[in-house]
Amino acid sequence: MTSGEIVTARHIVIRGGVQGVGFRWFAREEAGRLGVAGWIRNSGDGSVEAVIEGTDAALEAMLAWLRVGPPAASVTAVDVTDAVPSGSRGFRIDR
């Protein structure tokens, strides 16, 4: 992102067969490719939770990827809500 670009954020919960399939690692790679910041983690209920920040175009591309996930994943639902940008730099996997 360059200075002056509008940054927005989304909170996402991905459900289905999304744990134990490398979802978080693949998501980190995709976020880096797209210039998206934020974090991703496994949740206790079997879902994967993330907060992503970036331009609208970058977030739409990341959301499109999250709706499918890596080859071994089986995404059944993706819940997206607006979030407040925190100014994150980079994309990390939380545990």
Short mmCIF file of N, CA and C in Angstrom, two decimals:
data_model
loop_
_atom_site.label_atom_id
_atom_site.label_comp_id
_atom_site.label_asym_id
_atom_site.label_seq_id
_atom_site.Cartn_x
_atom_site.Cartn_y
_atom_site.Cartn_z
N MET A 1 0.84 -1.18 0.00
CA MET A 1 0.00 0.00 0.00
C MET A 1 0.88 1.23 0.00
N THR A 2 0.39 2.27 -0.62
CA THR A 2 1.11 3.53 -0.61
C THR A 2 0.37 4.50 0.28
N SER A 3 1.08 5.53 0.74
CA SER A 3 0.42 6.52 1.58
C SER A 3 -0.68 7.18 0.77
N GLY A 4 -1.77 7.47 1.42
CA GLY A 4 -2.89 8.09 0.75
C GLY A 4 -3.97 7.10 0.35
N GLU A 5 -3.63 5.80 0.30
CA GLU A 5 -4.64 4.80 -0.01
C GLU A 5 -5.52 4.58 1.21
N ILE A 6 -6.80 4.42 0.97
CA ILE A 6 -7.74 4.19 2.06
C ILE A 6 -7.66 2.73 2.48
N VAL A 7 -7.46 2.51 3.77
CA VAL A 7 -7.34 1.17 4.32
C VAL A 7 -8.61 0.86 5.10
N THR A 8 -9.17 -0.31 4.84
CA THR A 8 -10.32 -0.79 5.58
C THR A 8 -9.96 -2.14 6.19
N ALA A 9 -10.83 -2.64 7.05
CA ALA A 9 -10.56 -3.90 7.73
C ALA A 9 -11.83 -4.74 7.80
N ARG A 10 -11.63 -6.05 7.85
CA ARG A 10 -12.74 -6.99 7.98
C ARG A 10 -12.37 -8.06 9.00
N HIS A 11 -13.38 -8.46 9.78
CA HIS A 11 -13.26 -9.61 10.68
C HIS A 11 -13.95 -10.77 9.99
N ILE A 12 -13.28 -11.91 9.92
CA ILE A 12 -13.78 -13.04 9.14
C ILE A 12 -13.75 -14.30 9.99
N VAL A 13 -14.80 -15.11 9.87
CA VAL A 13 -14.83 -16.44 10.45
C VAL A 13 -15.11 -17.42 9.31
N ILE A 14 -14.21 -18.39 9.13
CA ILE A 14 -14.33 -19.37 8.06
C ILE A 14 -14.66 -20.71 8.70
N ARG A 15 -15.73 -21.36 8.20
CA ARG A 15 -16.19 -22.63 8.78
C ARG A 15 -16.10 -23.75 7.76
N GLY A 16 -16.04 -24.96 8.26
CA GLY A 16 -15.96 -26.15 7.42
C GLY A 16 -14.75 -26.96 7.81
N GLY A 17 -14.21 -27.71 6.87
CA GLY A 17 -12.98 -28.46 7.11
C GLY A 17 -11.79 -27.55 6.87
N VAL A 18 -11.52 -26.68 7.85
CA VAL A 18 -10.52 -25.63 7.65
C VAL A 18 -9.36 -25.69 8.64
N GLN A 19 -9.38 -26.65 9.55
CA GLN A 19 -8.25 -26.82 10.46
C GLN A 19 -7.52 -28.11 10.10
N GLY A 20 -6.21 -28.10 10.27
CA GLY A 20 -5.40 -29.27 9.97
C GLY A 20 -5.13 -29.47 8.48
N VAL A 21 -5.37 -28.42 7.69
CA VAL A 21 -5.18 -28.52 6.23
C VAL A 21 -4.23 -27.44 5.70
N GLY A 22 -3.54 -26.76 6.61
CA GLY A 22 -2.60 -25.70 6.20
C GLY A 22 -3.26 -24.38 5.86
N PHE A 23 -4.51 -24.21 6.28
CA PHE A 23 -5.27 -23.01 5.90
C PHE A 23 -4.54 -21.74 6.30
N ARG A 24 -4.07 -21.66 7.54
CA ARG A 24 -3.44 -20.43 8.03
C ARG A 24 -2.15 -20.11 7.28
N TRP A 25 -1.35 -21.14 7.00
CA TRP A 25 -0.08 -20.92 6.30
C TRP A 25 -0.31 -20.47 4.86
N PHE A 26 -1.25 -21.12 4.18
CA PHE A 26 -1.57 -20.69 2.82
C PHE A 26 -2.15 -19.27 2.82
N ALA A 27 -2.98 -18.96 3.83
CA ALA A 27 -3.57 -17.62 3.92
C ALA A 27 -2.48 -16.57 4.12
N ARG A 28 -1.48 -16.88 4.93
CA ARG A 28 -0.38 -15.93 5.15
C ARG A 28 0.36 -15.67 3.83
N GLU A 29 0.58 -16.71 3.05
CA GLU A 29 1.24 -16.54 1.75
C GLU A 29 0.40 -15.68 0.81
N GLU A 30 -0.89 -15.93 0.77
CA GLU A 30 -1.77 -15.16 -0.11
C GLU A 30 -1.84 -13.70 0.34
N ALA A 31 -1.92 -13.48 1.65
CA ALA A 31 -1.94 -12.11 2.18
C ALA A 31 -0.68 -11.36 1.78
N GLY A 32 0.46 -12.01 1.87
CA GLY A 32 1.72 -11.38 1.47
C GLY A 32 1.73 -11.03 0.00
N ARG A 33 1.20 -11.93 -0.82
CA ARG A 33 1.15 -11.69 -2.27
C ARG A 33 0.26 -10.50 -2.60
N LEU A 34 -0.83 -10.34 -1.83
CA LEU A 34 -1.82 -9.29 -2.10
C LEU A 34 -1.53 -7.98 -1.36
N GLY A 35 -0.57 -7.98 -0.43
CA GLY A 35 -0.30 -6.79 0.35
C GLY A 35 -1.33 -6.54 1.43
N VAL A 36 -1.88 -7.62 1.97
CA VAL A 36 -2.90 -7.53 3.03
C VAL A 36 -2.21 -7.75 4.38
N ALA A 37 -2.56 -6.95 5.37
CA ALA A 37 -2.03 -7.07 6.72
C ALA A 37 -3.08 -7.73 7.61
N GLY A 38 -2.64 -8.14 8.81
CA GLY A 38 -3.59 -8.68 9.79
C GLY A 38 -3.09 -9.94 10.46
N TRP A 39 -4.04 -10.79 10.85
CA TRP A 39 -3.71 -12.03 11.55
C TRP A 39 -4.76 -13.09 11.25
N ILE A 40 -4.40 -14.35 11.56
CA ILE A 40 -5.30 -15.48 11.38
C ILE A 40 -5.01 -16.49 12.48
N ARG A 41 -6.05 -17.20 12.95
CA ARG A 41 -5.85 -18.20 14.00
C ARG A 41 -6.95 -19.25 13.96
N ASN A 42 -6.64 -20.42 14.51
CA ASN A 42 -7.66 -21.45 14.71
C ASN A 42 -8.49 -21.08 15.91
N SER A 43 -9.79 -21.37 15.85
CA SER A 43 -10.68 -21.15 16.98
C SER A 43 -11.05 -22.50 17.59
N GLY A 44 -11.46 -22.47 18.84
CA GLY A 44 -11.80 -23.69 19.55
C GLY A 44 -12.98 -24.45 18.98
N ASP A 45 -13.83 -23.77 18.21
CA ASP A 45 -15.02 -24.42 17.65
C ASP A 45 -14.77 -25.07 16.29
N GLY A 46 -13.51 -25.12 15.85
CA GLY A 46 -13.17 -25.75 14.58
C GLY A 46 -13.11 -24.79 13.41
N SER A 47 -13.46 -23.54 13.65
CA SER A 47 -13.39 -22.53 12.58
C SER A 47 -12.01 -21.88 12.56
N VAL A 48 -11.79 -21.05 11.57
CA VAL A 48 -10.60 -20.22 11.48
C VAL A 48 -11.07 -18.77 11.50
N GLU A 49 -10.43 -17.95 12.31
CA GLU A 49 -10.80 -16.54 12.47
C GLU A 49 -9.66 -15.67 11.96
N ALA A 50 -10.01 -14.56 11.32
CA ALA A 50 -8.98 -13.65 10.81
C ALA A 50 -9.46 -12.22 10.86
N VAL A 51 -8.53 -11.30 10.94
CA VAL A 51 -8.78 -9.88 10.70
C VAL A 51 -7.80 -9.47 9.61
N ILE A 52 -8.35 -8.88 8.54
CA ILE A 52 -7.51 -8.45 7.42
C ILE A 52 -7.67 -6.96 7.21
N GLU A 53 -6.57 -6.32 6.81
CA GLU A 53 -6.56 -4.88 6.55
C GLU A 53 -5.89 -4.61 5.22
N GLY A 54 -6.43 -3.66 4.48
CA GLY A 54 -5.83 -3.28 3.21
C GLY A 54 -6.78 -2.43 2.40
N THR A 55 -6.45 -2.24 1.14
CA THR A 55 -7.34 -1.50 0.25
C THR A 55 -8.55 -2.37 -0.06
N ASP A 56 -9.63 -1.74 -0.52
CA ASP A 56 -10.83 -2.51 -0.86
C ASP A 56 -10.52 -3.59 -1.88
N ALA A 57 -9.72 -3.27 -2.90
CA ALA A 57 -9.40 -4.25 -3.94
C ALA A 57 -8.62 -5.43 -3.36
N ALA A 58 -7.66 -5.16 -2.49
CA ALA A 58 -6.87 -6.23 -1.88
C ALA A 58 -7.74 -7.09 -0.97
N LEU A 59 -8.64 -6.46 -0.21
CA LEU A 59 -9.51 -7.23 0.68
C LEU A 59 -10.47 -8.10 -0.11
N GLU A 60 -11.01 -7.59 -1.19
CA GLU A 60 -11.92 -8.39 -2.02
C GLU A 60 -11.19 -9.60 -2.59
N ALA A 61 -9.96 -9.42 -3.03
CA ALA A 61 -9.17 -10.54 -3.55
C ALA A 61 -8.88 -11.55 -2.44
N MET A 62 -8.55 -11.07 -1.25
CA MET A 62 -8.27 -11.98 -0.13
C MET A 62 -9.53 -12.73 0.27
N LEU A 63 -10.66 -12.03 0.32
CA LEU A 63 -11.92 -12.69 0.66
C LEU A 63 -12.28 -13.76 -0.36
N ALA A 64 -12.04 -13.49 -1.62
CA ALA A 64 -12.31 -14.50 -2.66
C ALA A 64 -11.46 -15.74 -2.40
N TRP A 65 -10.20 -15.55 -2.02
CA TRP A 65 -9.34 -16.70 -1.72
C TRP A 65 -9.83 -17.43 -0.48
N LEU A 66 -10.19 -16.69 0.59
CA LEU A 66 -10.65 -17.30 1.84
C LEU A 66 -11.92 -18.12 1.64
N ARG A 67 -12.75 -17.74 0.70
CA ARG A 67 -14.00 -18.48 0.44
C ARG A 67 -13.74 -19.86 -0.17
N VAL A 68 -12.54 -20.05 -0.71
CA VAL A 68 -12.16 -21.33 -1.31
C VAL A 68 -11.11 -22.03 -0.45
N GLY A 69 -10.07 -21.29 -0.06
CA GLY A 69 -9.00 -21.83 0.76
C GLY A 69 -8.04 -22.69 -0.02
N PRO A 70 -7.13 -23.36 0.69
CA PRO A 70 -6.15 -24.23 0.03
C PRO A 70 -6.81 -25.51 -0.47
N PRO A 71 -6.10 -26.29 -1.28
CA PRO A 71 -6.70 -27.48 -1.90
C PRO A 71 -7.34 -28.47 -0.93
N ALA A 72 -6.76 -28.69 0.24
CA ALA A 72 -7.28 -29.69 1.17
C ALA A 72 -8.44 -29.18 2.02
N ALA A 73 -8.76 -27.90 1.95
CA ALA A 73 -9.83 -27.32 2.76
C ALA A 73 -11.19 -27.56 2.12
N SER A 74 -12.22 -27.53 2.96
CA SER A 74 -13.60 -27.61 2.51
C SER A 74 -14.37 -26.50 3.22
N VAL A 75 -14.42 -25.32 2.61
CA VAL A 75 -15.07 -24.16 3.22
C VAL A 75 -16.57 -24.27 3.01
N THR A 76 -17.34 -24.19 4.11
CA THR A 76 -18.80 -24.26 4.01
C THR A 76 -19.47 -22.92 4.27
N ALA A 77 -18.81 -22.03 5.00
CA ALA A 77 -19.39 -20.72 5.30
C ALA A 77 -18.29 -19.73 5.63
N VAL A 78 -18.51 -18.48 5.25
CA VAL A 78 -17.60 -17.39 5.58
C VAL A 78 -18.44 -16.22 6.07
N ASP A 79 -18.23 -15.84 7.32
CA ASP A 79 -18.93 -14.69 7.91
C ASP A 79 -17.98 -13.51 7.91
N VAL A 80 -18.43 -12.38 7.36
CA VAL A 80 -17.59 -11.19 7.23
C VAL A 80 -18.29 -10.01 7.88
N THR A 81 -17.59 -9.31 8.76
CA THR A 81 -18.11 -8.08 9.35
C THR A 81 -17.03 -7.00 9.24
N ASP A 82 -17.45 -5.75 9.23
CA ASP A 82 -16.50 -4.65 9.21
C ASP A 82 -15.73 -4.60 10.52
N ALA A 83 -14.50 -4.17 10.45
CA ALA A 83 -13.66 -4.00 11.62
C ALA A 83 -12.96 -2.65 11.52
N VAL A 84 -12.37 -2.22 12.61
CA VAL A 84 -11.64 -0.96 12.63
C VAL A 84 -10.18 -1.25 12.31
N PRO A 85 -9.61 -0.59 11.30
CA PRO A 85 -8.19 -0.81 10.98
C PRO A 85 -7.31 -0.44 12.17
N SER A 86 -6.31 -1.27 12.43
CA SER A 86 -5.41 -1.02 13.56
C SER A 86 -4.04 -0.54 13.11
N GLY A 87 -3.84 -0.47 11.79
CA GLY A 87 -2.54 -0.06 11.29
C GLY A 87 -1.51 -1.18 11.27
N SER A 88 -2.00 -2.42 11.29
CA SER A 88 -1.10 -3.58 11.27
C SER A 88 -0.16 -3.53 10.08
N ARG A 89 1.02 -4.07 10.29
CA ARG A 89 2.01 -4.25 9.21
C ARG A 89 2.30 -5.74 9.14
N GLY A 90 2.27 -6.30 7.98
CA GLY A 90 2.53 -7.72 7.83
C GLY A 90 1.31 -8.55 8.20
N PHE A 91 1.46 -9.85 8.06
CA PHE A 91 0.37 -10.78 8.34
C PHE A 91 0.94 -11.91 9.17
N ARG A 92 0.33 -12.17 10.32
CA ARG A 92 0.88 -13.16 11.24
C ARG A 92 -0.14 -14.28 11.53
N ILE A 93 0.40 -15.41 11.91
CA ILE A 93 -0.41 -16.52 12.38
C ILE A 93 -0.38 -16.48 13.89
N ASP A 94 -1.55 -16.34 14.51
CA ASP A 94 -1.66 -16.37 15.97
C ASP A 94 -1.99 -17.80 16.39
N ARG A 95 -1.54 -18.14 17.57
CA ARG A 95 -1.82 -19.49 18.09
C ARG A 95 -2.59 -19.42 19.36
#
